[in-house]
Short mmCIF file of C-alpha atoms in Angstrom, two decimals:
data_model
loop_
_atom_site.label_atom_id
_atom_site.label_comp_id
_atom_site.label_asym_id
_atom_site.label_seq_id
_atom_site.Cartn_x
_atom_site.Cartn_y
_atom_site.Cartn_z
CA MET A 1 0.24 -0.37 -0.11
CA LYS A 2 2.72 2.29 0.91
CA GLN A 3 4.45 1.61 -2.25
CA LYS A 4 1.32 2.32 -4.29
CA LEU A 5 1.00 5.55 -2.61
CA LEU A 6 4.51 6.50 -3.07
CA LEU A 7 4.60 5.68 -6.64
CA THR A 8 1.23 7.71 -7.22
CA LEU A 9 2.81 10.87 -5.41
CA SER A 10 5.81 10.34 -7.70
CA ILE A 11 3.98 10.71 -10.87
CA LEU A 12 1.62 13.61 -9.59
CA PHE A 13 5.20 15.23 -8.84
CA PHE A 14 6.50 14.88 -11.93
CA ILE A 15 3.41 16.15 -14.09
CA ASN A 16 3.33 19.28 -11.81
CA SER A 17 6.80 19.65 -12.41
CA TYR A 18 5.80 19.34 -16.08
CA SER A 19 2.75 21.59 -15.99
CA GLN A 20 4.24 24.28 -14.44
CA GLN A 21 7.28 24.52 -17.04
CA LYS A 22 4.36 24.89 -19.67
CA LYS A 23 5.34 21.50 -21.01
CA ILE A 24 2.43 19.06 -20.46
CA GLU A 25 -1.74 20.97 -20.74
CA PHE A 26 -4.93 18.43 -19.22
CA GLN A 27 -7.55 18.78 -21.84
CA LEU A 28 -11.02 17.99 -21.85
CA SER A 29 -12.82 17.60 -25.07
CA LEU A 30 -16.46 16.58 -25.96
CA GLY A 31 -19.01 16.85 -28.82
CA PRO A 32 -20.82 15.18 -31.43
CA THR A 33 -19.53 12.09 -33.09
CA PHE A 34 -20.87 11.53 -37.25
CA SER A 35 -21.02 8.35 -39.28
CA ILE A 36 -19.97 8.62 -42.70
CA PRO A 37 -22.25 6.61 -45.31
CA LYS A 38 -20.90 3.75 -46.94
CA THR A 39 -22.65 0.90 -49.20
CA SER A 40 -20.73 -2.68 -48.85
CA LYS A 41 -21.79 -5.33 -51.34
CA LEU A 42 -21.60 -8.37 -49.59
CA ASN A 43 -21.07 -10.87 -52.84
CA ASN A 44 -19.42 -10.57 -56.01
CA SER A 45 -22.51 -12.63 -57.88
CA ASP A 46 -24.68 -10.61 -59.86
CA ILE A 47 -28.26 -12.75 -59.37
CA ASN A 48 -30.79 -10.93 -58.06
CA GLY A 49 -30.82 -10.09 -54.31
CA ASN A 50 -27.07 -9.74 -53.87
CA PRO A 51 -27.22 -8.66 -50.20
CA GLU A 52 -25.52 -5.29 -49.22
CA ILE A 53 -25.64 -3.10 -46.24
CA LYS A 54 -25.77 0.56 -46.46
CA THR A 55 -25.07 3.42 -43.64
CA SER A 56 -26.27 6.44 -43.76
CA ILE A 57 -25.25 10.04 -41.28
CA ASN A 58 -26.15 9.35 -37.44
CA ILE A 59 -24.95 11.33 -34.64
CA GLY A 60 -23.31 9.75 -31.31
CA ALA A 61 -20.84 11.53 -28.70
CA PHE A 62 -17.42 11.36 -27.62
CA ILE A 63 -15.62 12.71 -24.47
CA LEU A 64 -11.82 12.87 -23.96
CA PRO A 65 -9.41 13.57 -21.53
CA SER A 66 -6.26 14.20 -22.52
CA LEU A 67 -2.46 15.37 -22.16
CA ASN A 68 -0.84 17.66 -24.34
CA TYR A 69 3.12 17.50 -24.53
CA ARG A 70 4.86 20.43 -25.66
CA LEU A 71 7.87 18.64 -27.73
CA ALA A 72 9.31 21.95 -29.29
CA GLU A 73 8.05 25.41 -30.65
CA LYS A 74 6.24 24.07 -33.67
CA THR A 75 5.49 20.20 -32.08
CA SER A 76 3.80 18.62 -29.51
CA LEU A 77 2.09 15.02 -29.15
CA ASP A 78 -1.38 14.36 -27.55
CA ILE A 79 -2.10 11.47 -25.78
CA GLY A 80 -5.86 10.45 -24.91
CA LEU A 81 -8.02 7.86 -22.93
CA GLY A 82 -11.39 8.50 -23.96
CA PHE A 83 -15.22 7.01 -24.56
CA TYR A 84 -16.86 7.18 -28.13
CA MET A 85 -20.44 6.50 -29.08
CA ASP A 86 -20.74 6.00 -32.62
CA ARG A 87 -24.22 5.73 -34.01
CA PHE A 88 -25.14 4.55 -37.78
CA THR A 89 -28.69 4.22 -39.87
CA ILE A 90 -28.52 0.76 -40.94
CA GLU A 91 -30.25 -0.62 -44.61
CA ASP A 92 -29.32 -4.32 -44.95
CA ARG A 93 -30.78 -5.90 -47.71
CA ASN A 94 -30.94 -9.63 -48.47
CA ALA A 95 -32.62 -11.08 -51.37
CA ASN A 96 -36.40 -10.12 -50.10
CA VAL A 97 -35.59 -9.21 -46.59
CA ILE A 98 -35.10 -5.36 -45.87
CA SER A 99 -33.96 -4.43 -42.28
CA GLU A 100 -33.45 -0.60 -41.49
CA GLY A 101 -32.71 0.38 -37.85
CA ASN A 102 -29.66 2.24 -35.86
CA ARG A 103 -26.96 0.60 -34.65
CA SER A 104 -24.66 1.84 -31.37
CA VAL A 105 -21.02 1.24 -30.77
CA ASN A 106 -19.69 1.92 -27.65
CA GLN A 107 -15.79 1.93 -27.31
CA ILE A 108 -12.76 3.04 -25.46
CA GLN A 109 -10.27 4.48 -27.40
CA THR A 110 -6.68 5.38 -26.57
CA PRO A 111 -5.41 7.79 -29.41
CA ILE A 112 -2.07 9.30 -29.90
CA ASN A 113 -0.58 11.99 -32.12
CA ILE A 114 1.77 14.79 -32.89
CA ASN A 115 1.12 17.90 -33.86
CA PHE A 116 2.43 20.53 -36.03
CA HIS A 117 1.42 23.99 -34.93
CA PHE A 118 1.30 27.04 -37.35
CA GLY A 119 -0.60 30.43 -38.49
CA ASN A 120 -0.53 33.54 -35.87
CA ASN A 121 0.80 32.58 -32.45
CA ASN A 122 0.98 29.17 -33.83
CA SER A 123 -2.87 28.91 -32.80
CA TYR A 124 -3.48 26.03 -35.21
CA LEU A 125 -2.70 22.70 -34.59
CA PHE A 126 -2.16 20.16 -37.64
CA GLY A 127 -2.38 16.27 -36.34
CA ILE A 128 -1.67 13.29 -37.67
CA GLY A 129 -2.01 9.74 -35.47
CA GLY A 130 -3.32 6.52 -34.59
CA PHE A 131 -5.70 4.58 -31.86
CA SER A 132 -6.55 1.51 -30.26
CA SER A 133 -10.16 0.78 -29.64
CA PHE A 134 -11.64 -1.56 -26.77
CA LEU A 135 -15.30 -2.59 -27.30
CA LEU A 136 -17.64 -1.95 -24.82
CA SER A 137 -20.87 -2.68 -26.77
CA ALA A 138 -22.37 -2.87 -30.05
CA LYS A 139 -26.04 -3.21 -30.77
CA GLU A 140 -28.57 -3.09 -33.49
CA LYS A 141 -32.54 -2.17 -33.43
CA GLY A 142 -34.86 -1.67 -35.98
CA GLU A 143 -37.58 -3.26 -38.10
CA SER A 144 -37.10 -6.03 -41.03
CA ARG A 145 -39.84 -6.47 -43.47
CA ILE A 146 -40.36 -8.53 -46.76
CA ASN A 147 -40.81 -7.04 -49.63
CA SER A 148 -42.83 -9.51 -51.56
CA SER A 149 -42.83 -7.51 -55.22
CA GLY A 150 -39.53 -9.82 -55.86
CA PHE A 151 -41.44 -13.15 -55.15
CA THR A 152 -42.81 -15.22 -58.69
CA THR A 153 -45.31 -18.15 -58.93
CA GLY A 154 -42.77 -20.27 -60.76
CA GLY A 155 -43.53 -17.73 -63.76
CA ASP A 156 -43.50 -14.06 -64.68
CA ILE A 157 -46.13 -13.49 -62.25
CA PRO A 158 -45.25 -11.93 -58.79
CA ILE A 159 -47.30 -12.92 -55.75
CA GLU A 160 -49.55 -10.05 -54.63
CA ASN A 161 -50.56 -11.70 -51.18
CA PRO A 162 -51.42 -8.96 -48.76
CA LEU A 163 -50.37 -10.93 -45.61
CA VAL A 164 -46.95 -11.56 -46.95
CA THR A 165 -46.51 -7.96 -48.32
CA ASN A 166 -47.44 -6.24 -44.94
CA MET A 167 -45.34 -9.12 -43.01
CA SER A 168 -42.48 -7.28 -40.60
CA GLN A 169 -40.92 -7.72 -37.62
CA ASN A 170 -38.96 -5.53 -34.71
CA PHE A 171 -35.35 -6.51 -34.30
CA ASP A 172 -33.24 -5.55 -30.78
CA ASN A 173 -29.94 -7.37 -31.65
CA ASP A 174 -26.66 -7.71 -29.31
CA ILE A 175 -24.20 -7.84 -32.23
CA LYS A 176 -21.10 -7.42 -30.19
CA ASN A 177 -19.60 -10.54 -31.75
CA LYS A 178 -19.60 -8.75 -35.20
CA TYR A 179 -16.80 -6.60 -34.06
CA ASN A 180 -13.12 -7.47 -32.86
CA SER A 181 -13.03 -6.61 -28.97
CA VAL A 182 -9.48 -5.09 -29.77
CA SER A 183 -9.27 -3.08 -32.74
CA PHE A 184 -6.96 0.08 -34.66
CA GLY A 185 -7.13 3.57 -36.64
CA ALA A 186 -5.91 6.01 -37.75
CA PHE A 187 -6.94 9.73 -37.77
CA ILE A 188 -6.05 13.73 -38.84
CA GLN A 189 -7.43 16.31 -36.79
CA LEU A 190 -7.26 19.93 -36.84
CA LYS A 191 -7.61 22.25 -33.55
CA LYS A 192 -7.76 25.88 -33.67
CA ASN A 193 -6.72 27.12 -30.04
CA ILE A 194 -9.15 29.85 -28.28
CA SER A 195 -10.04 32.05 -25.31
CA PHE A 196 -12.71 31.58 -23.17
CA SER A 197 -11.59 34.17 -20.79
CA THR A 198 -8.22 35.75 -19.57
CA LYS A 199 -7.52 32.64 -16.96
CA THR A 200 -9.21 29.94 -19.36
CA ASN A 201 -8.03 28.30 -22.14
CA GLY A 202 -9.47 26.07 -24.73
CA PHE A 203 -10.08 25.08 -28.65
CA LEU A 204 -11.98 23.52 -31.28
CA LEU A 205 -11.40 20.20 -32.89
CA LEU A 206 -12.29 18.65 -36.00
CA LYS A 207 -11.29 15.15 -36.22
CA ILE A 208 -11.75 12.15 -39.28
CA ASN A 209 -11.20 8.49 -37.71
CA GLN A 210 -10.73 5.64 -39.87
CA ASN A 211 -11.00 2.03 -38.71
CA PHE A 212 -8.66 -0.50 -40.04
CA ASN A 213 -10.16 -4.45 -38.47
CA SER A 214 -13.26 -3.41 -36.02
CA ILE A 215 -15.50 -5.68 -38.11
CA LYS A 216 -14.57 -9.36 -37.55
CA ASN A 217 -13.63 -10.92 -41.10
CA ASN A 218 -16.09 -13.29 -40.94
CA HIS A 219 -18.38 -13.04 -43.87
CA SER A 220 -16.41 -15.47 -46.16
CA ALA A 221 -18.26 -18.48 -47.43
CA PRO A 222 -15.83 -20.32 -49.83
CA GLY A 223 -17.86 -23.21 -51.79
CA ILE A 224 -21.20 -21.95 -52.01
CA GLY A 225 -20.64 -21.05 -55.69
CA LEU A 226 -21.61 -18.01 -57.74
CA ILE A 227 -22.24 -16.26 -54.03
CA GLU A 228 -18.89 -15.33 -52.63
CA PHE A 229 -19.25 -13.05 -49.79
CA LYS A 230 -16.97 -10.13 -48.89
CA ASN A 231 -16.72 -7.90 -45.67
CA GLU A 232 -18.57 -4.77 -44.56
CA LYS A 233 -16.47 -2.00 -44.66
CA GLU A 234 -15.07 -0.44 -41.85
CA PRO A 235 -16.64 2.57 -40.70
CA THR A 236 -14.90 6.03 -41.42
CA THR A 237 -16.52 8.53 -38.74
CA ILE A 238 -16.38 12.77 -37.90
CA ASN A 239 -16.04 14.11 -34.74
CA LEU A 240 -16.65 18.11 -33.67
CA GLY A 241 -15.76 19.08 -30.23
CA ILE A 242 -15.01 21.90 -28.29
CA GLY A 243 -12.21 21.28 -25.48
CA ILE A 244 -10.76 23.20 -22.34
CA GLU A 245 -7.77 23.70 -20.70
CA ILE A 246 -7.61 22.39 -16.80
#
C-alpha cells in the first residue's frame, strides 16, 4: 500500500513539475461524432437479391480527457483515453428481406498523435496519429420486412398476397460478436486554440477517424458457388468538439 501511494505521489510530482514548465497541459474535449455513409456489397455474384449494407449519417457522442505535451516550439504530442459512442443508420438488404434501423457501437479509445503548429501565434494545430479501440458494446435495433415484389409463382407473375406484403418484425440485436474486442485505426485532426477568458483557454476540434479492423473477417462463405461473400466496409467517423485546458 505504501509503495502504491509513493508511486502515485511521484507521478503527480512529475506531472506537476512539467505542468509548471508549461510542457504538459491537461485537456478535456467533447462533442458529437458523425458517421460517414458507405455501401458494402456483400457478394460478387450478379444474381438478383445480392445482399448489401448501406449506412447513413447518424449522430453519436464522445468525451476525451487528454494530455498535450510540448515537444518544441512548433510540435506537440497528444495522448488521450476517452469514451466514444458511434451511431449508424443501417439498411441491410438480403434478397427480399430489408432490415432498417440504427446501430450503436460503444468503445474506449486511446488516441495518440503528433501536432504541427502553424498560423498566428501557432494557434492552429494539424495532427496525425492512430488509436486503439476497446469494444464495450454493439447493438442494432430496427425493423425487418419482406418485399413481396421479388417473389414469383414460378412464372412471370409476382405474388400479390397482402399478408406477405405487410409482413414485418422488430429486432433488437446484440451484435458485439460482429466486432473485434480490440481494434486499431488512424486519424487526422485540426485544432484551433481559443480563449474563453483571461484565465481559461480552450480549443475547437475537427477529427476524421478511419477504422482498420473493427469488423470481424467472418463473412466469407467458400464453396457456395456463385456467391462469394465479402466484408462489410470499415467505418469512418468525424468528430466535432470543443475543449478546455484544465
